[in-house]
Amino acid sequence: MNEPGVLTALTDLDFDRFATPAVARLLYVVGIVLIVVGYVGVVLVTFSRGFGLGIAALVGGAVAAVFSLLLLRVVLEFLVAVVRLSQRTRREP
């Protein structure tokens, strides 16, 4: 199935094309980058405050990062699934 470009979908005033699948890819990549940067930042800051806190942040932060990534993926997959379901069940006039 060919997905329209983001700009094509955004300029479709009749809402015949969906931007969600293309935007979901971008949001997932941005989300991964933000989660990794946040994790590394928290680990570095907590190690500067003490070794024990750093180790706790290393372990706890990894669990939180994986959970955040999982949650992001589930939400985006749900949105894309709803859009694809709508595309496949659309009635043409």
PDB file of C-alpha atoms in Angstrom:
ATOM      1  CA  MET A   1       0.000   0.000   0.000  1.00  0.00           C
ATOM      2  CA  ASN A   2       1.456   3.357  -0.995  1.00  0.00           C
ATOM      3  CA  GLU A   3       1.289   5.876   1.789  1.00  0.00           C
ATOM      4  CA  PRO A   4       0.990   9.512   0.719  1.00  0.00           C
ATOM      5  CA  GLY A   5       3.678  11.954   1.702  1.00  0.00           C
ATOM      6  CA  VAL A   6       3.215  13.939   4.872  1.00  0.00           C
ATOM      7  CA  LEU A   7       2.828  17.240   3.017  1.00  0.00           C
ATOM      8  CA  THR A   8       0.315  15.723   0.606  1.00  0.00           C
ATOM      9  CA  ALA A   9      -1.756  14.408   3.485  1.00  0.00           C
ATOM     10  CA  LEU A  10      -1.509  17.655   5.451  1.00  0.00           C
ATOM     11  CA  THR A  11      -2.800  19.699   2.512  1.00  0.00           C
ATOM     12  CA  ASP A  12      -5.735  17.355   1.798  1.00  0.00           C
ATOM     13  CA  LEU A  13      -8.715  19.438   2.892  1.00  0.00           C
ATOM     14  CA  ASP A  14     -11.189  16.601   2.288  1.00  0.00           C
ATOM     15  CA  PHE A  15      -9.322  14.288   4.694  1.00  0.00           C
ATOM     16  CA  ASP A  16      -9.156  11.509   2.091  1.00  0.00           C
ATOM     17  CA  ARG A  17      -5.503  10.857   2.876  1.00  0.00           C
ATOM     18  CA  PHE A  18      -4.161  10.180   6.350  1.00  0.00           C
ATOM     19  CA  ALA A  19      -0.926  11.664   7.647  1.00  0.00           C
ATOM     20  CA  THR A  20      -0.738   9.362  10.668  1.00  0.00           C
ATOM     21  CA  PRO A  21       1.354   6.482   9.190  1.00  0.00           C
ATOM     22  CA  ALA A  22       4.073   8.804   7.915  1.00  0.00           C
ATOM     23  CA  VAL A  23       4.029  10.981  11.020  1.00  0.00           C
ATOM     24  CA  ALA A  24       4.142   7.895  13.269  1.00  0.00           C
ATOM     25  CA  ARG A  25       7.528   6.907  11.813  1.00  0.00           C
ATOM     26  CA  LEU A  26       8.919  10.356  12.516  1.00  0.00           C
ATOM     27  CA  LEU A  27       7.468  10.442  16.034  1.00  0.00           C
ATOM     28  CA  TYR A  28       8.930   7.015  16.804  1.00  0.00           C
ATOM     29  CA  VAL A  29      12.435   8.065  15.760  1.00  0.00           C
ATOM     30  CA  VAL A  30      12.163  11.335  17.691  1.00  0.00           C
ATOM     31  CA  GLY A  31      10.817   9.440  20.701  1.00  0.00           C
ATOM     32  CA  ILE A  32      13.721   6.974  20.649  1.00  0.00           C
ATOM     33  CA  VAL A  33      16.229   9.823  20.485  1.00  0.00           C
ATOM     34  CA  LEU A  34      14.560  11.706  23.348  1.00  0.00           C
ATOM     35  CA  ILE A  35      14.345   8.605  25.529  1.00  0.00           C
ATOM     36  CA  VAL A  36      18.038   7.771  24.985  1.00  0.00           C
ATOM     37  CA  VAL A  37      19.174  11.372  25.555  1.00  0.00           C
ATOM     38  CA  GLY A  38      17.030  11.597  28.698  1.00  0.00           C
ATOM     39  CA  TYR A  39      18.372   8.305  30.019  1.00  0.00           C
ATOM     40  CA  VAL A  40      22.008   9.254  29.425  1.00  0.00           C
ATOM     41  CA  GLY A  41      21.419  12.685  30.947  1.00  0.00           C
ATOM     42  CA  VAL A  42      19.829  11.286  34.095  1.00  0.00           C
ATOM     43  CA  VAL A  43      22.610   8.713  34.500  1.00  0.00           C
ATOM     44  CA  LEU A  44      25.334  11.341  34.117  1.00  0.00           C
ATOM     45  CA  VAL A  45      23.701  13.748  36.566  1.00  0.00           C
ATOM     46  CA  THR A  46      23.108  11.072  39.187  1.00  0.00           C
ATOM     47  CA  PHE A  47      26.653   9.699  38.887  1.00  0.00           C
ATOM     48  CA  SER A  48      27.919  13.232  39.552  1.00  0.00           C
ATOM     49  CA  ARG A  49      25.917  13.214  42.809  1.00  0.00           C
ATOM     50  CA  GLY A  50      27.188   9.865  43.996  1.00  0.00           C
ATOM     51  CA  PHE A  51      28.189   6.412  42.835  1.00  0.00           C
ATOM     52  CA  GLY A  52      25.280   4.634  44.525  1.00  0.00           C
ATOM     53  CA  LEU A  53      22.745   6.990  42.989  1.00  0.00           C
ATOM     54  CA  GLY A  54      24.414   6.538  39.614  1.00  0.00           C
ATOM     55  CA  ILE A  55      24.116   2.766  39.779  1.00  0.00           C
ATOM     56  CA  ALA A  56      20.469   3.074  40.816  1.00  0.00           C
ATOM     57  CA  ALA A  57      19.802   5.438  37.910  1.00  0.00           C
ATOM     58  CA  LEU A  58      21.647   3.112  35.542  1.00  0.00           C
ATOM     59  CA  VAL A  59      19.399   0.184  36.430  1.00  0.00           C
ATOM     60  CA  GLY A  60      16.173   2.026  37.181  1.00  0.00           C
ATOM     61  CA  GLY A  61      16.611   4.334  34.224  1.00  0.00           C
ATOM     62  CA  ALA A  62      17.095   1.395  31.869  1.00  0.00           C
ATOM     63  CA  VAL A  63      13.839  -0.140  33.072  1.00  0.00           C
ATOM     64  CA  ALA A  64      12.043   3.205  32.719  1.00  0.00           C
ATOM     65  CA  ALA A  65      13.531   3.770  29.246  1.00  0.00           C
ATOM     66  CA  VAL A  66      12.432   0.344  28.003  1.00  0.00           C
ATOM     67  CA  PHE A  67       8.955   0.865  29.467  1.00  0.00           C
ATOM     68  CA  SER A  68       8.722   4.318  27.855  1.00  0.00           C
ATOM     69  CA  LEU A  69       9.801   2.926  24.498  1.00  0.00           C
ATOM     70  CA  LEU A  70       7.264   0.111  24.789  1.00  0.00           C
ATOM     71  CA  LEU A  71       4.486   2.540  25.677  1.00  0.00           C
ATOM     72  CA  LEU A  72       5.407   4.839  22.782  1.00  0.00           C
ATOM     73  CA  ARG A  73       5.389   1.908  20.364  1.00  0.00           C
ATOM     74  CA  VAL A  74       2.016   0.610  21.563  1.00  0.00           C
ATOM     75  CA  VAL A  75       0.378   4.030  21.288  1.00  0.00           C
ATOM     76  CA  LEU A  76       1.754   4.637  17.797  1.00  0.00           C
ATOM     77  CA  GLU A  77       0.803   1.146  16.622  1.00  0.00           C
ATOM     78  CA  PHE A  78      -2.724   1.693  17.927  1.00  0.00           C
ATOM     79  CA  LEU A  79      -3.052   4.978  16.054  1.00  0.00           C
ATOM     80  CA  VAL A  80      -1.721   3.494  12.823  1.00  0.00           C
ATOM     81  CA  ALA A  81      -4.004   0.455  13.202  1.00  0.00           C
ATOM     82  CA  VAL A  82      -7.055   2.692  13.597  1.00  0.00           C
ATOM     83  CA  VAL A  83      -6.099   4.667  10.493  1.00  0.00           C
ATOM     84  CA  ARG A  84      -5.463   1.517   8.448  1.00  0.00           C
ATOM     85  CA  LEU A  85      -8.743   0.026   9.597  1.00  0.00           C
ATOM     86  CA  SER A  86     -10.484   3.198   8.478  1.00  0.00           C
ATOM     87  CA  GLN A  87      -8.725   3.075   5.114  1.00  0.00           C
ATOM     88  CA  ARG A  88      -9.755  -0.534   4.500  1.00  0.00           C
ATOM     89  CA  THR A  89     -13.381  -0.135   5.538  1.00  0.00           C
ATOM     90  CA  ARG A  90     -14.062   3.164   3.787  1.00  0.00           C
ATOM     91  CA  ARG A  91     -17.117   3.187   1.574  1.00  0.00           C
ATOM     92  CA  GLU A  92     -16.595   4.771  -1.783  1.00  0.00           C
ATOM     93  CA  PRO A  93     -19.556   6.773  -3.171  1.00  0.00           C
TER      94      PRO A  93
END
